[in-house]
GROMACS .gro file of C-alpha atoms in nm:
model
  359
    1UNK     CA    1  -2.323  -0.639   3.588
    2UNK     CA    2  -2.232  -0.988   3.467
    3UNK     CA    3  -2.202  -0.859   3.109
    4UNK     CA    4  -1.983  -0.574   3.227
    5UNK     CA    5  -1.759  -0.821   3.407
    6UNK     CA    6  -1.724  -1.034   3.096
    7UNK     CA    7  -1.641  -0.726   2.890
    8UNK     CA    8  -1.377  -0.614   3.140
    9UNK     CA    9  -1.221  -0.959   3.129
   10UNK     CA   10  -1.157  -0.920   2.757
   11UNK     CA   11  -0.916  -0.633   2.816
   12UNK     CA   12  -0.870  -0.351   2.567
   13UNK     CA   13  -1.080  -0.381   2.251
   14UNK     CA   14  -1.104  -0.211   1.913
   15UNK     CA   15  -1.453  -0.139   1.787
   16UNK     CA   16  -1.538  -0.050   1.427
   17UNK     CA   17  -1.657   0.308   1.394
   18UNK     CA   18  -1.790   0.462   1.074
   19UNK     CA   19  -1.576   0.759   0.974
   20UNK     CA   20  -1.769   0.979   0.734
   21UNK     CA   21  -1.562   1.188   0.499
   22UNK     CA   22  -1.251   0.970   0.524
   23UNK     CA   23  -1.065   0.962   0.193
   24UNK     CA   24  -0.980   0.616   0.064
   25UNK     CA   25  -0.674   0.554  -0.146
   26UNK     CA   26  -0.690   0.174  -0.170
   27UNK     CA   27  -0.971  -0.061  -0.270
   28UNK     CA   28  -1.176  -0.211   0.014
   29UNK     CA   29  -1.293  -0.563  -0.051
   30UNK     CA   30  -1.443  -0.649   0.289
   31UNK     CA   31  -1.705  -0.461   0.489
   32UNK     CA   32  -1.495  -0.467   0.803
   33UNK     CA   33  -1.173  -0.605   0.944
   34UNK     CA   34  -1.355  -0.833   1.186
   35UNK     CA   35  -1.499  -1.039   0.899
   36UNK     CA   36  -1.146  -1.108   0.777
   37UNK     CA   37  -1.015  -1.189   1.124
   38UNK     CA   38  -1.306  -1.425   1.197
   39UNK     CA   39  -1.244  -1.622   0.878
   40UNK     CA   40  -0.873  -1.638   0.943
   41UNK     CA   41  -0.936  -1.767   1.295
   42UNK     CA   42  -1.158  -2.044   1.157
   43UNK     CA   43  -0.871  -2.140   0.927
   44UNK     CA   44  -0.628  -2.156   1.217
   45UNK     CA   45  -0.425  -1.842   1.138
   46UNK     CA   46  -0.187  -1.770   1.426
   47UNK     CA   47  -0.097  -1.437   1.588
   48UNK     CA   48  -0.394  -1.227   1.485
   49UNK     CA   49  -0.637  -1.039   1.708
   50UNK     CA   50  -0.934  -1.239   1.842
   51UNK     CA   51  -1.286  -1.128   1.745
   52UNK     CA   52  -1.581  -1.097   1.985
   53UNK     CA   53  -1.952  -1.034   1.929
   54UNK     CA   54  -2.112  -0.803   2.185
   55UNK     CA   55  -2.484  -0.754   2.242
   56UNK     CA   56  -2.798  -0.934   2.132
   57UNK     CA   57  -2.973  -0.922   1.793
   58UNK     CA   58  -2.792  -0.599   1.703
   59UNK     CA   59  -2.455  -0.732   1.815
   60UNK     CA   60  -2.142  -0.557   1.702
   61UNK     CA   61  -1.811  -0.721   1.631
   62UNK     CA   62  -1.498  -0.601   1.807
   63UNK     CA   63  -1.149  -0.741   1.818
   64UNK     CA   64  -0.879  -0.761   2.080
   65UNK     CA   65  -0.599  -0.512   2.119
   66UNK     CA   66  -0.251  -0.659   2.088
   67UNK     CA   67  -0.033  -0.520   2.364
   68UNK     CA   68   0.318  -0.447   2.249
   69UNK     CA   69   0.530  -0.221   2.032
   70UNK     CA   70   0.512  -0.178   1.656
   71UNK     CA   71   0.810  -0.328   1.478
   72UNK     CA   72   0.889   0.022   1.345
   73UNK     CA   73   0.981   0.134   1.696
   74UNK     CA   74   1.249  -0.134   1.721
   75UNK     CA   75   1.350  -0.158   1.354
   76UNK     CA   76   1.285   0.170   1.169
   77UNK     CA   77   1.238   0.161   0.789
   78UNK     CA   78   1.568   0.099   0.616
   79UNK     CA   79   1.713  -0.115   0.896
   80UNK     CA   80   1.750  -0.491   0.895
   81UNK     CA   81   1.528  -0.729   1.089
   82UNK     CA   82   1.662  -1.002   1.312
   83UNK     CA   83   1.678  -1.350   1.166
   84UNK     CA   84   1.391  -1.457   1.390
   85UNK     CA   85   1.175  -1.165   1.278
   86UNK     CA   86   1.244  -1.233   0.911
   87UNK     CA   87   1.159  -1.601   0.960
   88UNK     CA   88   0.822  -1.506   1.108
   89UNK     CA   89   0.743  -1.282   0.811
   90UNK     CA   90   0.834  -1.557   0.567
   91UNK     CA   91   0.608  -1.791   0.763
   92UNK     CA   92   0.324  -1.536   0.744
   93UNK     CA   93   0.353  -1.513   0.366
   94UNK     CA   94   0.346  -1.892   0.350
   95UNK     CA   95   0.031  -1.910   0.560
   96UNK     CA   96  -0.139  -1.650   0.342
   97UNK     CA   97  -0.050  -1.844   0.028
   98UNK     CA   98  -0.214  -2.152   0.178
   99UNK     CA   99  -0.544  -1.972   0.248
  100UNK     CA  100  -0.808  -2.077  -0.009
  101UNK     CA  101  -0.975  -1.764  -0.153
  102UNK     CA  102  -1.307  -1.952  -0.163
  103UNK     CA  103  -1.312  -1.948   0.217
  104UNK     CA  104  -1.370  -1.571   0.199
  105UNK     CA  105  -1.645  -1.577  -0.063
  106UNK     CA  106  -1.928  -1.519   0.192
  107UNK     CA  107  -1.773  -1.191   0.312
  108UNK     CA  108  -1.594  -1.076  -0.006
  109UNK     CA  109  -1.748  -0.746  -0.122
  110UNK     CA  110  -1.524  -0.626  -0.406
  111UNK     CA  111  -1.711  -0.480  -0.706
  112UNK     CA  112  -1.697  -0.674  -1.031
  113UNK     CA  113  -1.414  -0.459  -1.169
  114UNK     CA  114  -1.200  -0.565  -0.872
  115UNK     CA  115  -1.277  -0.936  -0.906
  116UNK     CA  116  -1.024  -1.021  -1.177
  117UNK     CA  117  -0.964  -1.362  -1.329
  118UNK     CA  118  -0.606  -1.302  -1.445
  119UNK     CA  119  -0.300  -1.130  -1.304
  120UNK     CA  120  -0.318  -0.878  -1.588
  121UNK     CA  121  -0.676  -0.789  -1.496
  122UNK     CA  122  -0.567  -0.758  -1.133
  123UNK     CA  123  -0.300  -0.495  -1.204
  124UNK     CA  124  -0.530  -0.320  -1.452
  125UNK     CA  125  -0.788  -0.296  -1.172
  126UNK     CA  126  -0.539  -0.141  -0.931
  127UNK     CA  127  -0.426   0.117  -1.186
  128UNK     CA  128  -0.789   0.194  -1.275
  129UNK     CA  129  -0.875   0.242  -0.907
  130UNK     CA  130  -0.591   0.490  -0.859
  131UNK     CA  131  -0.690   0.675  -1.177
  132UNK     CA  132  -1.064   0.693  -1.105
  133UNK     CA  133  -1.102   0.677  -0.729
  134UNK     CA  134  -0.790   0.867  -0.623
  135UNK     CA  135  -0.673   1.111  -0.891
  136UNK     CA  136  -1.005   1.183  -1.066
  137UNK     CA  137  -1.193   1.233  -0.738
  138UNK     CA  138  -0.944   1.501  -0.630
  139UNK     CA  139  -0.850   1.637  -0.972
  140UNK     CA  140  -1.060   1.952  -0.946
  141UNK     CA  141  -0.880   2.067  -0.631
  142UNK     CA  142  -0.532   1.921  -0.684
  143UNK     CA  143  -0.490   1.898  -1.061
  144UNK     CA  144  -0.287   2.219  -1.078
  145UNK     CA  145  -0.071   2.102  -0.790
  146UNK     CA  146   0.019   1.785  -0.981
  147UNK     CA  147   0.100   1.999  -1.284
  148UNK     CA  148   0.325   2.222  -1.074
  149UNK     CA  149   0.516   1.916  -0.956
  150UNK     CA  150   0.553   1.783  -1.311
  151UNK     CA  151   0.342   1.472  -1.246
  152UNK     CA  152   0.133   1.371  -1.545
  153UNK     CA  153  -0.184   1.164  -1.495
  154UNK     CA  154  -0.113   0.985  -1.826
  155UNK     CA  155   0.103   0.743  -1.629
  156UNK     CA  156  -0.226   0.599  -1.501
  157UNK     CA  157  -0.399   0.594  -1.841
  158UNK     CA  158  -0.565   0.280  -1.974
  159UNK     CA  159  -0.294   0.269  -2.242
  160UNK     CA  160  -0.014   0.405  -2.020
  161UNK     CA  161   0.309   0.228  -1.915
  162UNK     CA  162   0.158   0.058  -1.611
  163UNK     CA  163  -0.136  -0.074  -1.811
  164UNK     CA  164   0.096  -0.201  -2.084
  165UNK     CA  165   0.303  -0.377  -1.819
  166UNK     CA  166  -0.013  -0.543  -1.686
  167UNK     CA  167  -0.071  -0.701  -2.026
  168UNK     CA  168   0.261  -0.886  -1.998
  169UNK     CA  169   0.228  -1.032  -1.649
  170UNK     CA  170   0.279  -1.403  -1.588
  171UNK     CA  171  -0.029  -1.592  -1.472
  172UNK     CA  172  -0.028  -1.688  -1.105
  173UNK     CA  173  -0.295  -1.839  -0.878
  174UNK     CA  174  -0.469  -1.593  -0.647
  175UNK     CA  175  -0.457  -1.592  -0.269
  176UNK     CA  176  -0.563  -1.382   0.028
  177UNK     CA  177  -0.344  -1.070   0.057
  178UNK     CA  178  -0.295  -0.855   0.365
  179UNK     CA  179  -0.253  -0.549   0.141
  180UNK     CA  180  -0.067  -0.327   0.389
  181UNK     CA  181   0.206  -0.534   0.549
  182UNK     CA  182   0.460  -0.289   0.691
  183UNK     CA  183   0.645  -0.225   1.017
  184UNK     CA  184   0.361  -0.035   1.187
  185UNK     CA  185   0.122  -0.324   1.122
  186UNK     CA  186   0.352  -0.579   1.282
  187UNK     CA  187   0.337  -0.575   1.662
  188UNK     CA  188   0.607  -0.723   1.883
  189UNK     CA  189   0.379  -0.860   2.153
  190UNK     CA  190   0.454  -0.802   2.520
  191UNK     CA  191   0.334  -1.149   2.609
  192UNK     CA  192   0.562  -1.360   2.390
  193UNK     CA  193   0.787  -1.127   2.189
  194UNK     CA  194   0.649  -1.266   1.863
  195UNK     CA  195   0.521  -1.068   1.565
  196UNK     CA  196   0.144  -1.028   1.551
  197UNK     CA  197  -0.021  -0.895   1.235
  198UNK     CA  198  -0.278  -0.618   1.269
  199UNK     CA  199  -0.485  -0.386   1.045
  200UNK     CA  200  -0.639  -0.617   0.785
  201UNK     CA  201  -0.870  -0.345   0.647
  202UNK     CA  202  -0.702  -0.351   0.304
  203UNK     CA  203  -0.708  -0.729   0.264
  204UNK     CA  204  -0.809  -0.849  -0.080
  205UNK     CA  205  -0.800  -1.150  -0.307
  206UNK     CA  206  -0.538  -1.127  -0.577
  207UNK     CA  207  -0.187  -1.189  -0.706
  208UNK     CA  208   0.050  -1.285  -0.420
  209UNK     CA  209   0.326  -1.090  -0.592
  210UNK     CA  210   0.137  -0.767  -0.522
  211UNK     CA  211   0.147  -0.834  -0.148
  212UNK     CA  212   0.521  -0.892  -0.174
  213UNK     CA  213   0.575  -0.571  -0.373
  214UNK     CA  214   0.369  -0.369  -0.125
  215UNK     CA  215   0.570  -0.516   0.160
  216UNK     CA  216   0.906  -0.439  -0.003
  217UNK     CA  217   0.799  -0.087  -0.098
  218UNK     CA  218   0.692  -0.004   0.257
  219UNK     CA  219   0.960  -0.194   0.453
  220UNK     CA  220   1.268  -0.058   0.270
  221UNK     CA  221   1.494  -0.348   0.360
  222UNK     CA  222   1.870  -0.322   0.322
  223UNK     CA  223   1.959  -0.478  -0.017
  224UNK     CA  224   2.111  -0.797   0.122
  225UNK     CA  225   1.813  -0.873   0.343
  226UNK     CA  226   1.568  -0.792   0.064
  227UNK     CA  227   1.740  -1.051  -0.155
  228UNK     CA  228   1.723  -1.304   0.126
  229UNK     CA  229   1.352  -1.239   0.174
  230UNK     CA  230   1.285  -1.279  -0.199
  231UNK     CA  231   1.456  -1.617  -0.206
  232UNK     CA  232   1.273  -1.745   0.100
  233UNK     CA  233   0.941  -1.595  -0.010
  234UNK     CA  234   0.959  -1.773  -0.345
  235UNK     CA  235   1.039  -2.103  -0.178
  236UNK     CA  236   0.758  -2.098   0.078
  237UNK     CA  237   0.477  -1.960  -0.139
  238UNK     CA  238   0.563  -2.202  -0.417
  239UNK     CA  239   0.548  -2.491  -0.171
  240UNK     CA  240   0.207  -2.379  -0.036
  241UNK     CA  241   0.058  -2.251  -0.363
  242UNK     CA  242   0.229  -2.401  -0.670
  243UNK     CA  243   0.280  -2.140  -0.940
  244UNK     CA  244   0.257  -1.844  -0.702
  245UNK     CA  245   0.622  -1.749  -0.757
  246UNK     CA  246   0.616  -1.789  -1.135
  247UNK     CA  247   0.766  -1.492  -1.319
  248UNK     CA  248   0.893  -1.336  -0.994
  249UNK     CA  249   1.206  -1.173  -1.139
  250UNK     CA  250   1.030  -1.038  -1.446
  251UNK     CA  251   0.705  -0.920  -1.288
  252UNK     CA  252   0.807  -0.782  -0.947
  253UNK     CA  253   0.947  -0.457  -1.100
  254UNK     CA  254   0.607  -0.388  -1.260
  255UNK     CA  255   0.426  -0.406  -0.926
  256UNK     CA  256   0.698  -0.199  -0.759
  257UNK     CA  257   0.659   0.064  -1.032
  258UNK     CA  258   0.285   0.077  -0.962
  259UNK     CA  259   0.341   0.108  -0.586
  260UNK     CA  260   0.581   0.398  -0.638
  261UNK     CA  261   0.338   0.579  -0.866
  262UNK     CA  262   0.048   0.507  -0.632
  263UNK     CA  263   0.249   0.655  -0.345
  264UNK     CA  264   0.305   0.977  -0.541
  265UNK     CA  265  -0.064   1.027  -0.616
  266UNK     CA  266  -0.162   0.930  -0.262
  267UNK     CA  267   0.101   1.143  -0.087
  268UNK     CA  268   0.047   1.452  -0.303
  269UNK     CA  269  -0.327   1.443  -0.229
  270UNK     CA  270  -0.296   1.352   0.138
  271UNK     CA  271  -0.046   1.631   0.194
  272UNK     CA  272  -0.272   1.873   0.008
  273UNK     CA  273  -0.550   1.785   0.253
  274UNK     CA  274  -0.311   1.837   0.546
  275UNK     CA  275  -0.186   2.169   0.412
  276UNK     CA  276  -0.538   2.289   0.339
  277UNK     CA  277  -0.635   2.220   0.703
  278UNK     CA  278  -0.325   2.400   0.839
  279UNK     CA  279  -0.367   2.736   1.008
  280UNK     CA  280  -0.171   3.020   0.841
  281UNK     CA  281   0.043   3.068   1.151
  282UNK     CA  282   0.154   2.703   1.136
  283UNK     CA  283   0.212   2.682   0.761
  284UNK     CA  284   0.589   2.747   0.783
  285UNK     CA  285   0.623   2.442   1.008
  286UNK     CA  286   0.402   2.215   0.797
  287UNK     CA  287   0.546   2.289   0.452
  288UNK     CA  288   0.891   2.134   0.518
  289UNK     CA  289   0.725   1.815   0.644
  290UNK     CA  290   0.506   1.804   0.336
  291UNK     CA  291   0.802   1.868   0.106
  292UNK     CA  292   1.003   1.586   0.268
  293UNK     CA  293   0.728   1.330   0.218
  294UNK     CA  294   0.633   1.434  -0.135
  295UNK     CA  295   0.994   1.473  -0.251
  296UNK     CA  296   1.077   1.124  -0.124
  297UNK     CA  297   0.782   0.975  -0.316
  298UNK     CA  298   0.880   1.167  -0.631
  299UNK     CA  299   1.240   1.047  -0.612
  300UNK     CA  300   1.139   0.682  -0.586
  301UNK     CA  301   0.897   0.710  -0.879
  302UNK     CA  302   1.101   0.947  -1.097
  303UNK     CA  303   1.182   0.693  -1.367
  304UNK     CA  304   0.832   0.564  -1.427
  305UNK     CA  305   0.692   0.919  -1.404
  306UNK     CA  306   0.935   1.032  -1.672
  307UNK     CA  307   1.093   1.294  -1.444
  308UNK     CA  308   1.443   1.371  -1.566
  309UNK     CA  309   1.478   1.616  -1.275
  310UNK     CA  310   1.295   1.572  -0.945
  311UNK     CA  311   1.164   1.897  -0.794
  312UNK     CA  312   1.377   2.022  -0.505
  313UNK     CA  313   1.240   2.053  -0.154
  314UNK     CA  314   1.214   2.428  -0.205
  315UNK     CA  315   1.020   2.380  -0.528
  316UNK     CA  316   0.777   2.143  -0.355
  317UNK     CA  317   0.731   2.386  -0.067
  318UNK     CA  318   0.672   2.671  -0.312
  319UNK     CA  319   0.418   2.462  -0.504
  320UNK     CA  320   0.215   2.384  -0.192
  321UNK     CA  321   0.245   2.739  -0.061
  322UNK     CA  322   0.111   2.883  -0.386
  323UNK     CA  323  -0.163   2.619  -0.398
  324UNK     CA  324  -0.256   2.705  -0.039
  325UNK     CA  325  -0.301   3.069  -0.137
  326UNK     CA  326  -0.505   2.986  -0.448
  327UNK     CA  327  -0.576   2.619  -0.536
  328UNK     CA  328  -0.698   2.720  -0.882
  329UNK     CA  329  -0.365   2.873  -0.988
  330UNK     CA  330  -0.063   2.654  -1.069
  331UNK     CA  331   0.231   2.724  -0.843
  332UNK     CA  332   0.482   2.709  -1.124
  333UNK     CA  333   0.441   2.566  -1.473
  334UNK     CA  334   0.651   2.253  -1.520
  335UNK     CA  335   0.954   2.319  -1.735
  336UNK     CA  336   1.024   2.093  -2.034
  337UNK     CA  337   1.363   2.000  -1.889
  338UNK     CA  338   1.196   1.848  -1.583
  339UNK     CA  339   0.988   1.603  -1.784
  340UNK     CA  340   1.082   1.325  -2.019
  341UNK     CA  341   0.863   1.090  -2.225
  342UNK     CA  342   0.687   0.834  -2.010
  343UNK     CA  343   0.897   0.517  -2.027
  344UNK     CA  344   0.782   0.179  -2.144
  345UNK     CA  345   0.818  -0.050  -1.845
  346UNK     CA  346   0.994  -0.328  -2.027
  347UNK     CA  347   1.199  -0.568  -1.818
  348UNK     CA  348   1.287  -0.820  -2.086
  349UNK     CA  349   1.652  -0.936  -2.103
  350UNK     CA  350   1.703  -0.719  -2.411
  351UNK     CA  351   1.568  -0.413  -2.229
  352UNK     CA  352   1.794  -0.479  -1.931
  353UNK     CA  353   2.095  -0.505  -2.163
  354UNK     CA  354   2.000  -0.173  -2.324
  355UNK     CA  355   1.974  -0.003  -1.984
  356UNK     CA  356   2.312  -0.140  -1.876
  357UNK     CA  357   2.470  -0.022  -2.200
  358UNK     CA  358   2.315   0.324  -2.159
  359UNK     CA  359   2.447   0.354  -1.807
   0.00000   0.00000   0.00000
């Protein structure tokens, strides 16, 4: 009874549960979120969920539930944050930059290929993961669907545009990264109205610029506020981790290009899994939702994918409908006009001048 009373006093909790068959689209470098939270607590990280150990020798770790609303409910993607909210995010990036990666060595579980020594190796590892653990794993069932949408896997090749961009990255010191910092993972707490950071499952050790690119890709700030965040981000991470903002202007577009491509491969496959599980009577309702998500991802990645014409919503719906009927038959062969040579992701001053002249 005493144990039950102590448990009740902790309030709502989140317990780790194995989920067999769950598809993973991002590398996992820690066994569980609680290991990350425990280490962060020891380092004095503020506004994260507390971790508790329950039971005896076979104790399990659980963490507290932060009562409040996700930031997305108050500030949907595409809208500006308040000055106070933006300041808290800048502070969070600064605290992450100050975290020594060595403090996580006892619980760091990334395979050797995801333990890079340089920023170039780090981006190469991300591209390789998407090529091998996302696309290749699902290629047999979704390869024809990608072809119908005009998406070529060569963009993820070891000698493709993303890999070539990785070879030109500026060196930066590594830090702890949240890996998934977006509006749904920021909770406006009921108790104090401050932003609390949740869902650290995708945390990893790597280039701080990747965390920034992921954040920008998912948050969709208005342009003016994005520029403000970039300026303040560079100032605080450089103060807490000298060299962390080196090459920001040149290298950020490379990580953003990867995030856009990653989103295409992830969303096409995730939506294929959703459509495959849809009952025939509900297909007409699901296909427009699928087309909206996939079309949005294709539009944002069109340049790096070499798409001179992005498939229309109707074309995306038709592709998934045909794939639903027979996954082995392409919905519609991609037309040559819809595809252009894969671009070289060059962001040198000369390349920028060429793009301005062309436009």
